[in-house]
XYZ file of C-alpha atoms in Angstrom:
411
model
C 50.114 -2.656 95.271
C 46.334 -1.963 94.821
C 43.192 -3.319 94.669
C 39.533 -1.964 94.086
C 36.172 -3.053 94.838
C 33.646 -0.857 92.891
C 30.094 0.056 94.523
C 28.310 1.991 91.997
C 29.567 4.644 89.498
C 27.242 7.477 88.328
C 27.737 8.421 84.816
C 25.830 11.851 83.719
C 25.841 12.830 80.078
C 28.910 15.004 80.643
C 32.709 14.617 79.961
C 33.429 13.094 83.445
C 32.292 10.265 85.608
C 31.885 9.801 89.149
C 32.979 6.629 90.739
C 32.489 5.365 94.593
C 34.760 2.436 95.513
C 36.642 0.841 98.176
C 40.048 1.561 97.248
C 42.797 -0.754 99.237
C 46.377 -0.555 99.068
C 49.004 -3.258 100.106
C 52.727 -2.673 101.232
C 55.547 -3.984 103.326
C 57.251 -2.243 106.182
C 59.763 -4.357 107.833
C 59.736 -2.176 110.897
C 56.189 -3.118 111.858
C 56.788 -6.613 111.674
C 56.122 -8.696 114.897
C 56.265 -12.191 116.102
C 54.858 -12.315 119.563
C 51.261 -12.672 118.494
C 50.243 -14.799 115.318
C 47.259 -12.658 114.571
C 46.398 -9.756 112.093
C 45.830 -6.637 114.139
C 43.266 -4.008 113.113
C 44.327 -0.776 114.075
C 42.137 2.492 114.694
C 42.025 4.705 111.749
C 43.746 7.490 113.344
C 46.971 5.489 113.510
C 47.404 6.149 109.837
C 48.508 9.484 110.614
C 51.389 8.079 112.387
C 52.513 5.356 109.498
C 54.253 5.848 106.327
C 51.498 5.671 103.432
C 52.073 5.957 99.749
C 51.359 9.280 97.875
C 48.859 7.347 95.844
C 46.720 10.032 93.528
C 44.395 9.905 90.863
C 45.686 11.670 87.826
C 42.164 12.383 85.813
C 40.854 13.267 89.150
C 38.291 16.654 89.171
C 36.872 15.847 92.728
C 37.442 13.304 95.454
C 36.761 12.870 98.895
C 36.785 10.268 101.695
C 33.486 9.674 103.324
C 33.340 10.286 106.956
C 30.188 9.214 108.517
C 29.939 8.200 111.107
C 33.444 7.988 111.462
C 36.212 8.680 108.556
C 36.250 5.726 106.573
C 39.660 4.440 106.662
C 40.808 0.730 107.747
C 44.482 -0.155 109.042
C 45.367 -3.689 109.473
C 48.721 -5.062 110.249
C 50.233 -8.346 109.674
C 52.886 -10.223 111.512
C 55.473 -9.860 108.508
C 54.875 -5.965 108.479
C 52.378 -6.064 105.705
C 49.967 -3.083 106.029
C 46.655 -3.098 104.445
C 45.543 0.328 104.301
C 41.878 0.895 102.957
C 39.635 3.830 102.127
C 35.937 4.399 100.946
C 36.333 7.178 98.179
C 34.099 8.758 95.745
C 35.859 10.230 93.052
C 34.895 12.381 89.889
C 37.195 11.758 86.837
C 37.483 13.255 83.336
C 36.617 11.230 80.558
C 37.413 11.842 77.084
C 34.214 11.017 75.462
C 33.589 11.278 71.612
C 29.817 11.960 71.140
C 29.819 11.859 67.551
C 27.670 8.831 67.517
C 25.803 9.804 70.599
C 23.447 8.312 71.453
C 24.569 5.298 69.602
C 28.198 5.545 70.928
C 30.289 3.361 72.798
C 32.929 5.199 75.320
C 36.173 4.272 76.918
C 36.476 5.861 80.234
C 39.927 5.362 82.341
C 40.958 5.956 86.170
C 44.767 6.599 86.283
C 46.487 5.973 89.619
C 49.927 7.349 89.994
C 52.513 7.930 92.702
C 52.988 11.897 92.977
C 56.371 12.173 94.613
C 58.228 8.671 94.621
C 59.615 7.447 91.358
C 60.437 4.291 90.322
C 63.763 3.999 92.123
C 61.555 4.385 95.258
C 58.485 2.618 94.772
C 56.621 0.111 92.247
C 52.927 -0.332 91.887
C 51.049 -3.549 90.459
C 47.432 -5.070 90.733
C 47.221 -7.818 93.436
C 45.434 -10.618 92.042
C 46.216 -9.628 88.267
C 43.244 -9.347 86.292
C 41.094 -10.137 89.485
C 42.382 -7.121 91.164
C 39.012 -5.261 90.525
C 35.818 -6.980 91.819
C 32.075 -6.222 91.791
C 32.111 -4.951 87.695
C 29.489 -7.329 86.767
C 26.895 -6.209 89.609
C 26.997 -2.816 88.417
C 23.594 -1.567 87.043
C 23.625 1.734 85.210
C 20.502 3.585 83.989
C 22.405 4.803 80.788
C 25.474 2.625 79.993
C 26.022 -1.240 80.068
C 29.718 -2.215 80.939
C 30.988 -4.041 77.960
C 34.397 -4.688 79.190
C 37.290 -3.437 81.552
C 41.029 -4.040 81.455
C 43.798 -3.258 83.765
C 47.069 -2.056 82.742
C 50.503 -1.092 84.557
C 53.118 0.982 83.303
C 55.626 3.591 83.871
C 55.425 6.881 82.563
C 58.474 9.458 82.175
C 58.348 13.084 83.004
C 61.123 15.823 83.394
C 61.364 14.626 87.091
C 61.660 11.130 86.463
C 59.921 7.934 85.933
C 56.902 7.352 87.756
C 54.826 4.036 88.074
C 51.066 4.386 86.974
C 48.143 1.839 87.181
C 45.122 2.122 84.834
C 41.639 0.784 84.975
C 39.672 1.274 81.489
C 36.212 0.691 81.023
C 34.490 0.121 77.963
C 30.763 1.537 78.056
C 27.946 1.157 75.654
C 25.126 3.472 76.094
C 21.576 2.104 76.476
C 19.226 3.275 73.389
C 16.082 2.410 75.066
C 15.627 5.928 76.780
C 16.452 7.859 73.728
C 14.041 5.914 71.359
C 11.087 6.589 73.786
C 12.061 10.282 74.395
C 13.614 11.575 71.433
C 13.318 9.326 68.345
C 9.772 8.130 68.614
C 8.298 11.812 69.049
C 10.091 12.865 66.074
C 9.015 9.909 63.874
C 5.366 10.673 64.907
C 5.583 14.636 64.472
C 7.060 13.829 60.992
C 4.136 11.583 60.194
C 1.707 14.095 61.466
C 3.006 16.516 59.087
C 1.942 14.403 56.120
C -1.853 14.718 57.189
C -2.060 17.895 55.353
C -1.724 15.852 51.932
C -5.181 14.319 52.601
C -6.580 17.642 53.539
C -8.416 19.764 50.978
C -6.394 22.361 49.082
C -8.683 25.173 49.874
C -8.517 24.551 53.561
C -5.706 26.982 54.063
C -6.284 27.368 57.981
C -6.239 23.739 58.634
C -2.767 23.216 56.689
C -0.972 26.018 57.463
C -1.752 25.486 61.538
C -0.650 21.920 61.230
C 2.599 22.538 59.326
C 3.436 25.126 61.769
C 2.884 23.478 64.658
C 4.576 20.166 63.890
C 7.591 22.798 62.965
C 7.632 24.108 66.092
C 7.470 21.204 68.126
C 10.486 19.770 66.357
C 11.974 23.208 67.186
C 11.320 22.552 70.768
C 12.562 18.846 70.849
C 15.669 19.870 69.267
C 16.279 22.972 71.602
C 15.433 20.647 74.793
C 17.940 17.805 73.572
C 20.852 20.469 73.349
C 20.316 21.916 76.758
C 21.147 18.489 78.105
C 24.545 18.148 76.264
C 27.735 19.629 76.814
C 28.768 22.527 74.346
C 30.823 20.521 71.544
C 31.887 21.837 68.289
C 31.150 18.680 66.059
C 27.821 17.127 64.707
C 26.218 14.268 66.771
C 24.270 11.354 65.365
C 20.922 12.520 67.048
C 21.340 15.876 65.817
C 21.522 14.398 62.282
C 18.338 12.706 62.884
C 16.366 15.460 64.454
C 17.701 17.712 61.493
C 16.433 15.230 58.909
C 13.039 14.914 60.620
C 12.829 18.892 60.879
C 13.750 18.878 57.073
C 10.672 16.573 56.385
C 8.428 18.627 58.563
C 9.488 21.883 56.951
C 9.415 20.531 53.413
C 5.843 19.372 54.121
C 4.702 22.796 54.844
C 6.740 24.224 51.765
C 4.818 21.777 49.754
C 1.302 23.520 50.674
C 2.880 26.615 49.775
C 3.632 25.352 46.501
C 0.042 24.023 46.039
C -1.317 27.306 46.871
C 1.037 28.985 44.504
C 0.023 26.764 41.492
C -3.669 27.349 42.299
C -3.672 30.832 42.915
C -0.528 32.252 41.985
C 1.050 32.757 38.847
C 0.310 29.581 37.296
C -3.542 30.520 36.685
C -2.291 33.643 35.088
C -0.198 31.999 32.643
C -2.794 29.402 31.626
C -5.347 32.254 31.266
C -3.224 33.933 29.095
C -2.644 30.763 26.839
C -6.338 30.083 26.804
C -6.948 33.512 25.689
C -4.304 33.199 22.719
C -5.716 29.756 22.152
C -9.211 31.277 21.890
C -7.917 34.373 19.486
C -6.383 32.050 16.996
C -9.524 29.878 16.637
C -11.327 33.165 16.013
C -8.895 34.309 13.447
C -9.325 30.810 11.723
C -13.157 31.057 11.480
C -12.888 34.472 10.174
C -10.397 33.354 7.546
C -12.858 30.805 6.175
C -14.705 33.543 4.618
C -18.693 33.987 4.027
C -20.609 31.039 2.790
C -22.995 31.585 0.006
C -25.961 29.255 -0.807
C -27.184 27.934 -4.107
C -29.117 30.986 -4.554
C -26.071 33.180 -4.280
C -27.305 34.642 -0.798
C -24.724 35.279 1.911
C -25.248 33.130 4.865
C -24.560 34.580 8.186
C -23.157 32.521 10.655
C -23.840 32.637 14.459
C -23.234 36.015 16.230
C -22.575 36.055 19.935
C -22.913 38.853 22.083
C -21.438 38.388 25.625
C -23.169 40.397 28.036
C -20.358 41.279 30.508
C -23.074 42.861 32.910
C -25.501 40.442 33.062
C -23.317 37.246 32.702
C -25.632 36.162 29.736
C -24.865 35.270 26.322
C -27.344 36.934 23.795
C -27.471 35.178 20.309
C -28.861 36.577 17.440
C -29.351 33.953 14.572
C -29.956 34.716 10.762
C -30.093 30.857 9.886
C -31.557 31.776 6.442
C -34.107 28.575 7.046
C -35.622 29.685 4.104
C -32.492 29.413 2.358
C -32.917 25.685 1.817
C -36.416 26.026 0.317
C -36.468 29.476 -1.248
C -34.131 32.247 -2.432
C -34.341 36.024 -2.062
C -34.934 37.677 -5.524
C -35.489 41.342 -6.217
C -37.696 42.349 -9.522
C -37.531 45.495 -11.354
C -39.279 47.548 -9.176
C -37.076 46.730 -6.284
C -39.483 44.718 -4.069
C -38.030 41.885 -2.559
C -39.579 38.630 -2.630
C -38.810 34.684 -2.027
C -38.647 32.288 -4.704
C -38.290 28.311 -3.935
C -35.305 26.747 -4.984
C -35.395 23.533 -6.812
C -32.048 22.380 -6.285
C -32.420 20.860 -2.775
C -34.825 19.214 -0.811
C -36.652 21.247 2.105
C -35.521 20.806 5.491
C -32.098 18.898 4.725
C -29.557 21.445 5.637
C -31.165 22.931 8.870
C -30.536 20.081 11.230
C -26.830 19.690 10.207
C -26.455 23.392 10.756
C -28.165 23.049 14.185
C -25.754 20.585 15.021
C -22.568 22.547 14.028
C -23.891 25.638 15.950
C -24.394 23.846 19.061
C -20.855 22.401 18.947
C -19.231 26.041 18.259
C -21.079 27.082 21.366
C -20.098 24.398 23.497
C -16.424 24.931 22.458
C -16.432 28.392 23.321
C -18.112 28.179 26.767
C -15.746 25.376 27.588
C -12.733 27.644 26.524
C -14.143 30.499 28.809
C -14.490 27.682 31.639
C -11.028 26.980 31.211
C -9.977 30.710 31.305
C -11.907 31.468 34.415
C -11.096 27.905 36.526
C -7.334 26.901 36.800
C -6.435 23.162 36.162
C -7.096 21.473 39.407
C -5.676 18.164 38.219
C -2.225 19.321 38.689
C -3.072 20.695 42.059
C -4.463 17.317 43.343
C -1.655 15.586 41.598
C 0.966 17.260 43.786
C -0.655 16.246 47.163
C -0.903 12.662 45.580
C 2.795 12.434 44.480
C 3.520 14.014 47.929
C 1.845 10.904 49.882
C 4.002 8.422 48.222
C 7.580 10.595 47.927
C 7.441 11.974 51.377
C 6.822 8.455 53.570
C 9.283 6.601 50.891
C 12.089 9.312 51.486
C 11.686 9.032 55.337
C 12.054 5.436 55.175
C 14.919 5.553 52.806
C 16.513 8.182 55.411
C 16.061 5.804 58.407
C 17.281 2.789 56.832
C 20.703 4.609 55.904
C 20.670 6.309 59.273
C 20.201 3.108 61.463
C 22.381 1.090 59.202
C 25.412 3.526 59.217
C 25.236 4.363 62.979
C 24.301 0.868 64.437
C 27.067 -0.737 62.545
């Protein structure tokens, strides 16, 4: 028969736990019964070396010791009917098969197995004294990382090749406290991810600022992930916190790639293709104008259109106009001697064709100059549009990711 009073367990983040307890065992030895004194006798702890004691051991024990300050913490109490109370103050580190797939939103079941090492069920039987009240002090335990949700006591016999042995089990159901991880891991990861979106509001030509911000956030997420892995055991599967940190890292990395894409659109292959398309369009316009053919006025003279010569060195446009301003009021005529003179035309009113022709020439020049500007400058609307869409898509996607993550792992 066993009874335990728990003092304070320490549960670090490894696949074991440490427990300090008062471990008390009761049994009856009729050879020690007495009737002369109707009192219980408390004996010196050294008497335990001369008495028979059960060969109890902890099945999943890794390290254990009996406290020895100032003397060895053992108690022997003898009752008149021969009942012996044997108490020890023990600290034991026991193995616990933790499943960390949902870490740190997980619940763990850890057990302490008590068994007889040499005596079989034919020689000895184990049971919990007091039933479910055999273990006391559980409700007073305060842990920094866990809360004890429930516990249960089990008594059973196990069969090995050498026989059947009695076994007692104490099972704890532990729920990890999430507060520490929210402050130390989740909140910094969320803030770093949001910080990476600041680059969407920085001008696209500020390369130094956007690249420095992107690289800084990526390195910070890498540092957080590396530090967390150092505190965890080497396990082969992916944990819940790994999924979250990887998701934050992907968002931060995509924010950096977004500027690379903007930079490629603004300075890369996009403007070159746009320039070629503009040149083809201008060439098609020129061919269309040439296809229209020369124009002839009422006197039969050919009207010369505007001749534009682009000065590549000076950057100025030199225009030579032969507008035949006199064509509306006079005609060029050669006499028999070959002398050229002008002759007024009577079919049109003077000054009627000049303003319309000037407006047409101005529109032509404006169209050509605007086409030249489109060739030299890329389309800034597309570049700014990428940043504007990123300001919406990234926060929305990250919010959706958090909603799915917390709903899945919390429930």
